Short mmCIF file of C-alpha atoms in Angstrom, two decimals:
data_model
loop_
_atom_site.label_atom_id
_atom_site.label_comp_id
_atom_site.label_asym_id
_atom_site.label_seq_id
_atom_site.Cartn_x
_atom_site.Cartn_y
_atom_site.Cartn_z
CA MET A 1 0.00 0.00 0.00
CA VAL A 2 1.44 3.37 -1.04
CA THR A 3 1.30 5.82 1.82
CA PRO A 4 2.46 9.30 0.89
CA ASN A 5 3.20 12.07 3.30
CA VAL A 6 5.09 15.37 3.27
CA THR A 7 8.26 15.99 5.23
CA ASN A 8 9.32 19.27 6.78
CA ASN A 9 11.13 20.16 3.54
CA ASN A 10 7.90 19.79 1.52
CA ILE A 11 9.24 16.63 -0.12
CA CYS A 12 6.91 13.69 -0.60
CA THR A 13 7.87 10.43 1.05
CA ILE A 14 6.44 7.49 -0.90
CA ASN A 15 6.65 3.75 -0.48
CA HIS A 16 9.39 2.60 -2.88
CA SER A 17 8.74 -1.12 -2.54
CA ILE A 18 8.68 -1.58 -6.33
CA HIS A 19 12.41 -0.81 -6.28
CA GLN A 20 13.03 -3.77 -3.98
CA THR A 21 10.69 -6.27 -5.65
CA VAL A 22 10.41 -5.59 -9.39
CA SER A 23 13.43 -3.48 -10.32
CA PRO A 24 16.33 -5.77 -9.18
CA PRO A 25 15.41 -8.87 -11.23
CA ILE A 26 14.77 -6.77 -14.34
CA TYR A 27 18.03 -4.86 -14.00
CA ILE A 28 19.97 -8.07 -13.34
CA PHE A 29 18.45 -9.69 -16.42
CA VAL A 30 19.20 -6.64 -18.58
CA PHE A 31 22.78 -6.50 -17.30
CA ILE A 32 23.52 -10.22 -17.78
CA ILE A 33 22.04 -10.38 -21.28
CA GLY A 34 22.79 -6.85 -22.41
CA LEU A 35 26.50 -6.69 -21.58
CA PRO A 36 27.74 -9.59 -23.77
CA ALA A 37 25.17 -8.80 -26.47
CA ASN A 38 26.33 -5.21 -26.73
CA CYS A 39 29.98 -6.26 -26.73
CA LEU A 40 29.26 -8.45 -29.76
CA SER A 41 27.26 -5.59 -31.25
CA LEU A 42 30.25 -3.28 -30.84
CA TYR A 43 32.42 -5.80 -32.68
CA TYR A 44 29.83 -6.04 -35.45
CA GLY A 45 29.78 -2.25 -35.74
CA TYR A 46 33.57 -2.27 -36.01
CA LEU A 47 33.34 -4.78 -38.89
CA GLN A 48 30.84 -2.50 -40.62
CA ILE A 49 33.18 0.49 -40.25
CA LYS A 50 36.08 -1.59 -41.51
CA ALA A 51 33.98 -2.41 -44.58
CA LYS A 52 33.41 1.36 -45.14
CA ASN A 53 29.74 1.11 -44.17
CA GLU A 54 28.44 4.26 -42.46
CA LEU A 55 25.85 2.16 -40.63
CA GLY A 56 28.67 0.88 -38.41
CA ILE A 57 29.24 4.41 -37.05
CA TYR A 58 25.64 4.62 -35.83
CA LEU A 59 25.70 1.07 -34.46
CA CYS A 60 28.91 1.69 -32.50
CA ASN A 61 27.57 4.91 -31.01
CA LEU A 62 24.27 3.26 -30.12
CA THR A 63 26.12 0.40 -28.46
CA ILE A 64 28.44 2.73 -26.54
CA ALA A 65 25.41 4.58 -25.16
CA ASP A 66 23.88 1.27 -24.07
CA LEU A 67 27.13 0.16 -22.44
CA PHE A 68 27.40 3.40 -20.46
CA TYR A 69 23.93 2.74 -19.12
CA LEU A 70 24.67 -0.91 -18.35
CA PHE A 71 27.77 0.04 -16.35
CA SER A 72 25.59 2.22 -14.09
CA LEU A 73 23.17 -0.62 -13.27
CA PRO A 74 25.28 -2.20 -10.47
CA LEU A 75 25.19 1.12 -8.56
CA TRP A 76 21.42 1.37 -8.99
CA LEU A 77 21.03 -2.22 -7.81
CA GLN A 78 22.97 -1.46 -4.64
CA TYR A 79 20.81 1.63 -4.16
CA PHE A 80 17.64 -0.47 -4.41
CA PHE A 81 18.98 -3.24 -2.16
CA GLN A 82 19.67 -0.59 0.50
CA HIS A 83 16.03 0.51 0.36
CA ASP A 84 16.65 3.60 -1.76
CA ASP A 85 19.49 4.99 0.30
CA TRP A 86 22.33 6.47 -1.78
CA THR A 87 25.60 5.92 0.09
CA TYR A 88 27.95 7.44 -2.47
CA ASN A 89 28.61 11.14 -3.05
CA GLU A 90 26.10 13.46 -4.68
CA GLN A 91 28.10 13.92 -7.89
CA LEU A 92 28.07 10.17 -8.60
CA CYS A 93 24.30 10.14 -8.04
CA LYS A 94 23.89 12.85 -10.66
CA ILE A 95 26.15 11.06 -13.13
CA CYS A 96 24.29 7.77 -12.74
CA GLY A 97 20.97 9.54 -13.11
CA ILE A 98 22.10 11.30 -16.27
CA LEU A 99 23.37 8.00 -17.72
CA LEU A 100 20.01 6.42 -16.96
CA TYR A 101 17.85 9.14 -18.45
CA GLU A 102 20.03 10.45 -21.28
CA ASN A 103 20.71 6.95 -22.59
CA ILE A 104 17.09 7.01 -23.72
CA TYR A 105 17.58 10.03 -25.96
CA ILE A 106 21.00 9.08 -27.26
CA SER A 107 19.56 5.70 -28.22
CA VAL A 108 16.51 7.32 -29.81
CA GLY A 109 18.76 9.67 -31.79
CA PHE A 110 20.88 6.90 -33.25
CA LEU A 111 17.86 4.68 -33.88
CA CYS A 112 16.52 7.51 -36.03
CA CYS A 113 19.86 7.76 -37.82
CA ILE A 114 19.80 4.03 -38.55
CA SER A 115 16.21 4.15 -39.83
CA MET A 116 16.92 7.16 -42.09
CA ASP A 117 20.13 5.55 -43.37
CA ARG A 118 18.18 2.41 -44.27
CA TYR A 119 15.47 4.52 -45.91
CA LEU A 120 17.98 6.35 -48.11
CA ALA A 121 19.80 3.09 -48.94
CA VAL A 122 16.62 1.34 -50.11
CA VAL A 123 14.37 4.14 -51.41
CA HIS A 124 17.00 6.60 -52.73
CA PRO A 125 20.18 4.53 -53.22
CA PHE A 126 21.86 7.07 -55.57
CA ARG A 127 20.09 10.40 -54.99
CA PHE A 128 21.37 11.18 -51.48
CA TYR A 129 24.62 9.27 -51.54
CA GLN A 130 26.55 12.21 -49.99
CA PHE A 131 24.55 11.73 -46.77
CA ARG A 132 25.51 8.06 -46.59
CA THR A 133 29.24 8.36 -46.05
CA ILE A 134 31.50 7.69 -43.08
CA LYS A 135 32.28 11.41 -42.80
CA ALA A 136 28.58 12.38 -42.71
CA ALA A 137 27.82 9.68 -40.12
CA VAL A 138 30.65 10.94 -37.88
CA MET A 139 29.40 14.53 -38.12
CA VAL A 140 25.82 13.52 -37.27
CA SER A 141 27.06 11.41 -34.34
CA VAL A 142 29.08 14.32 -32.95
CA VAL A 143 26.01 16.58 -33.13
CA ILE A 144 23.87 14.03 -31.26
CA TRP A 145 26.46 13.56 -28.51
CA ILE A 146 26.99 17.31 -28.07
CA LYS A 147 23.25 17.92 -27.88
CA GLU A 148 22.70 15.23 -25.26
CA ILE A 149 25.75 16.24 -23.23
CA LEU A 150 24.39 19.78 -23.06
CA MET A 151 20.99 18.48 -21.96
CA GLY A 152 22.70 16.28 -19.39
CA TRP A 153 24.62 19.29 -18.08
CA LEU A 154 21.33 21.17 -17.67
CA ILE A 155 19.97 18.31 -15.57
CA PHE A 156 23.25 18.08 -13.64
CA GLN A 157 22.97 21.75 -12.67
CA ASN A 158 19.34 21.58 -11.51
CA ILE A 159 18.92 18.16 -9.92
CA ASP A 160 19.91 17.44 -6.31
CA ILE A 161 19.50 14.73 -3.71
CA SER A 162 16.95 14.80 -0.88
CA LYS A 163 16.12 13.02 2.37
CA ASP A 164 13.00 11.05 3.19
CA SER A 165 11.32 10.59 6.58
CA GLU A 166 13.72 7.72 7.42
CA SER A 167 16.77 9.89 6.63
CA HIS A 168 17.48 7.89 3.49
CA THR A 169 19.30 9.77 0.74
CA ILE A 170 17.01 9.73 -2.29
CA CYS A 171 18.86 9.94 -5.57
CA PHE A 172 17.58 11.72 -8.67
CA GLU A 173 13.91 11.86 -7.68
CA HIS A 174 11.56 14.66 -6.65
CA TYR A 175 7.87 14.38 -5.75
CA PRO A 176 6.03 16.38 -6.81
CA ILE A 177 8.14 17.46 -9.76
CA LYS A 178 9.61 20.95 -9.81
CA ASP A 179 8.62 23.82 -12.10
CA TRP A 180 11.62 23.48 -14.43
CA GLU A 181 10.85 19.77 -14.87
CA HIS A 182 7.37 20.52 -16.26
CA ARG A 183 8.79 22.42 -19.24
CA PHE A 184 11.66 19.98 -19.66
CA ASN A 185 9.28 17.00 -19.77
CA TYR A 186 7.27 18.59 -22.59
CA TYR A 187 10.47 19.03 -24.55
CA ARG A 188 11.44 15.41 -23.90
CA PHE A 189 8.07 14.18 -25.13
CA PHE A 190 7.88 16.18 -28.35
CA ALA A 191 11.55 16.45 -29.35
CA GLY A 192 12.82 13.28 -27.67
CA PHE A 193 10.03 10.86 -28.53
CA LEU A 194 7.22 12.06 -30.83
CA PHE A 195 9.37 13.64 -33.54
CA PRO A 196 11.88 10.70 -33.68
CA PHE A 197 9.01 8.22 -33.76
CA SER A 198 7.49 10.09 -36.71
CA LEU A 199 10.81 9.85 -38.56
CA LEU A 200 11.07 6.16 -37.71
CA LEU A 201 7.54 5.49 -38.97
CA PHE A 202 8.06 7.52 -42.15
CA SER A 203 11.32 5.79 -43.06
CA TYR A 204 10.09 2.26 -42.48
CA CYS A 205 6.80 2.85 -44.31
CA GLY A 206 8.87 4.01 -47.28
CA ILE A 207 11.03 0.89 -47.07
CA LEU A 208 7.97 -1.37 -46.97
CA ARG A 209 6.50 0.30 -50.07
CA VAL A 210 9.70 -0.31 -52.03
CA VAL A 211 10.00 -3.89 -50.80
CA ARG A 212 6.39 -4.62 -51.73
CA LYS A 213 6.93 -3.36 -55.30
CA SER A 214 10.28 -5.10 -55.74
CA HIS A 215 9.99 -8.06 -58.12
CA GLY A 216 13.58 -9.19 -57.73
CA THR A 217 13.36 -9.69 -53.97
CA GLN A 218 12.59 -13.21 -52.81
CA LYS A 219 9.39 -13.79 -50.87
CA LYS A 220 11.29 -15.10 -47.85
CA THR A 221 13.44 -11.95 -47.78
CA LYS A 222 10.34 -9.74 -48.00
CA VAL A 223 8.84 -11.51 -44.98
CA GLN A 224 12.10 -11.07 -43.05
CA ILE A 225 12.20 -7.35 -43.85
CA LYS A 226 8.56 -6.86 -42.85
CA CYS A 227 9.16 -8.67 -39.55
CA LEU A 228 12.29 -6.61 -38.86
CA VAL A 229 10.48 -3.32 -39.56
CA SER A 230 7.36 -4.17 -37.56
CA ASN A 231 9.39 -5.49 -34.62
CA THR A 232 11.52 -2.33 -34.59
CA VAL A 233 8.45 -0.08 -34.44
CA ILE A 234 6.74 -2.23 -31.78
CA ILE A 235 9.83 -2.38 -29.55
CA PHE A 236 10.33 1.38 -29.91
CA LEU A 237 6.75 1.97 -28.80
CA VAL A 238 6.88 -0.53 -25.93
CA CYS A 239 10.25 0.64 -24.58
CA PHE A 240 9.75 4.40 -24.89
CA GLY A 241 6.03 5.05 -25.37
CA PRO A 242 4.62 4.42 -21.87
CA TYR A 243 7.45 6.35 -20.18
CA HIS A 244 6.98 9.49 -22.27
CA ILE A 245 3.20 9.42 -22.00
CA LEU A 246 3.51 9.26 -18.22
CA LEU A 247 6.02 12.13 -18.32
CA VAL A 248 3.34 14.31 -19.90
CA ILE A 249 0.70 13.10 -17.42
CA ARG A 250 2.98 13.95 -14.51
CA SER A 251 3.71 17.39 -15.94
CA LEU A 252 0.00 18.10 -16.39
CA PHE A 253 -1.42 16.77 -13.14
CA GLU A 254 1.33 16.15 -10.56
CA THR A 255 0.98 19.03 -8.12
CA THR A 256 0.42 17.10 -4.89
CA CYS A 257 1.97 14.17 -3.08
CA MET A 258 -1.28 12.25 -3.36
CA PHE A 259 -1.16 12.19 -7.17
CA ALA A 260 2.58 11.42 -7.11
CA ALA A 261 1.89 8.39 -4.91
CA LYS A 262 -0.87 7.11 -7.21
CA ILE A 263 1.28 7.25 -10.31
CA PHE A 264 4.58 6.20 -8.69
CA ASN A 265 4.48 2.44 -9.42
CA VAL A 266 3.16 2.80 -12.96
CA TYR A 267 5.72 5.48 -13.78
CA HIS A 268 8.65 3.48 -12.47
CA PHE A 269 7.50 0.35 -14.26
CA SER A 270 7.48 2.35 -17.50
CA LEU A 271 11.02 3.47 -16.67
CA LEU A 272 12.01 -0.19 -16.30
CA LEU A 273 10.64 -0.86 -19.81
CA THR A 274 13.15 1.57 -21.28
CA SER A 275 16.02 -0.61 -20.02
CA PHE A 276 14.93 -3.47 -22.32
CA ASN A 277 16.07 -1.32 -25.22
CA CYS A 278 19.66 -2.29 -24.33
CA VAL A 279 18.78 -5.92 -25.03
CA ALA A 280 16.58 -5.31 -28.06
CA ASP A 281 19.07 -3.12 -29.95
CA PRO A 282 21.73 -5.81 -30.56
CA ILE A 283 19.09 -8.39 -31.49
CA LEU A 284 17.29 -6.16 -33.99
CA TYR A 285 20.17 -4.30 -35.60
CA CYS A 286 22.97 -6.85 -35.49
CA PHE A 287 21.96 -10.44 -34.89
CA SER A 288 19.00 -10.33 -37.32
CA SER A 289 21.50 -9.81 -40.15
CA GLU A 290 22.40 -12.82 -42.29
CA SER A 291 26.05 -11.77 -42.48
CA THR A 292 26.21 -11.54 -38.68
CA TYR A 293 24.81 -15.05 -38.39
CA GLN A 294 27.43 -16.29 -40.85
CA ASN A 295 30.18 -14.52 -38.88
CA LEU A 296 28.98 -16.12 -35.65
CA VAL A 297 28.92 -19.53 -37.35
CA LYS A 298 32.48 -18.97 -38.59
CA MET A 299 33.54 -17.92 -35.11
CA ARG A 300 31.96 -21.08 -33.66
CA ASP A 301 33.61 -23.28 -36.32
CA SER A 302 36.99 -21.64 -35.67
CA CYS A 303 36.68 -22.31 -31.95
CA LEU A 304 35.72 -25.94 -32.60
CA THR A 305 38.61 -26.35 -35.03
CA CYS A 306 41.08 -24.95 -32.51
CA LEU A 307 39.67 -27.25 -29.86
CA ARG A 308 40.03 -30.28 -32.13
CA CYS A 309 43.58 -29.29 -33.02
CA PHE A 310 44.42 -28.90 -29.35
CA ARG A 311 43.02 -32.35 -28.55
CA THR A 312 44.83 -33.89 -31.52
CA LYS A 313 48.18 -32.40 -30.48
CA LYS A 314 47.66 -33.52 -26.92
CA LYS A 315 46.91 -37.05 -28.10
CA GLU A 316 49.94 -37.09 -30.41
CA CYS A 317 52.22 -36.12 -27.54
CA ASN A 318 51.28 -39.36 -25.78
CA GLN A 319 51.94 -41.53 -28.84
CA LEU A 320 54.99 -42.51 -30.86
CA LYS A 321 55.00 -40.53 -34.10
CA THR A 322 55.45 -43.07 -36.89
CA PRO A 323 55.83 -41.99 -40.56
CA GLU A 324 52.29 -43.26 -41.16
CA THR A 325 50.79 -41.14 -38.38
CA LEU A 326 52.76 -38.12 -39.53
CA THR A 327 51.37 -38.52 -43.04
CA LYS A 328 47.82 -38.78 -41.73
CA SER A 329 48.20 -35.80 -39.44
CA SER A 330 49.67 -33.67 -42.20
CA SER A 331 46.75 -34.49 -44.49
CA VAL A 332 44.16 -33.13 -42.05
CA PRO A 333 44.83 -29.42 -42.68
CA VAL A 334 44.79 -30.05 -46.46
CA ASP A 335 41.39 -31.76 -46.26
CA GLU A 336 40.08 -29.01 -44.00
CA ALA A 337 41.32 -26.32 -46.36
CA THR A 338 39.76 -28.10 -49.32
CA ARG A 339 36.43 -28.35 -47.54
CA LEU A 340 36.48 -24.65 -46.61
CA ASN A 341 37.35 -23.67 -50.20
CA LYS A 342 34.40 -25.68 -51.50
CA LEU A 343 32.05 -24.03 -49.02
CA GLN A 344 33.35 -20.58 -49.93
CA SER A 345 32.91 -21.26 -53.65
CA ALA A 346 29.37 -22.50 -53.06
CA ASN A 347 28.50 -19.37 -51.08
CA GLU A 348 29.89 -17.12 -53.80
CA MET A 349 27.70 -18.83 -56.42
CA LYS A 350 24.48 -18.05 -54.54
CA ASP A 351 22.27 -15.42 -56.19
CA SER A 352 21.73 -12.20 -54.25
CA SER A 353 18.30 -10.57 -53.97
CA THR A 354 17.55 -7.09 -55.23
CA ILE A 355 16.91 -5.92 -51.66
CA SER A 356 18.87 -7.86 -49.07
CA ILE A 357 18.07 -8.19 -45.38
CA ASP A 358 21.69 -7.13 -44.73
CA LYS A 359 21.02 -3.76 -46.37
CA LEU A 360 18.54 -3.16 -43.57
#
């Protein structure tokens, strides 16, 4: 039962039990799955950059933003396990809070860049080529980071910590919200969510129109592209939609502790939904690619080959090396190389579709 009251400093004290029951398992899941997934995503982005693909710039920046957020999760977990009592200094609280909130808008910014890059690649492959270069992607990325750093600095200057009725140090939360937060929340909704979502919807609708009219694209590839596009839009809405809608509701109606208490659990659950974006990004933008799957298969085969070679060498050390065994052992790499060459030749002979899932 949520029981709000007002302290002597006119700060609401609300039951934060959701932070001890729901938040820890979700944050632990996101951290365990998101950290290795984003590390692989960063490697995939590096391969894209190495191949002179501007999409790799956006993927690397998106992944870096997610990793910054993931690294702050252990501190938030300790905060929740201590019943919302921040034991570190105030500056670290502000930094962790900025990483938590600004990761949303850095991610949204680069998701828009990826969607627009895909739109231009599929719908206008030659007309706007100057916007699809490594140099252009770097410039856009710098603008996004500067913008969000400035917004983070604004929050850093205005936010502070407070005490509840049990003398716990509350980090990065105020109930009811302050006057400057009302205006800032409107900006976050329109510029940080609604406008990017409109761009996302516009770009993917354009892609679907081209894919539907393409006669050279295989039916299976069309289905894959449609699933990728629809899943991207759905995940964007699920991860960011509820949080931003509740931001507007809080800005419109949160003037008392009573309303803050009523909306507290729903609002913080919507905030938890945004963390799933760190898991969804690598799956949607990296591991859904056919080339990524092939790279992972090659990585797995290389590991298995190394393991077999290690076992073979260990076994040979315990045996007498006769001329016959030496001949057999020397023939293994030749057979393996022959098999790999045949597979590579077969892959090169495969026909490519007009619109490939890797282009998306």
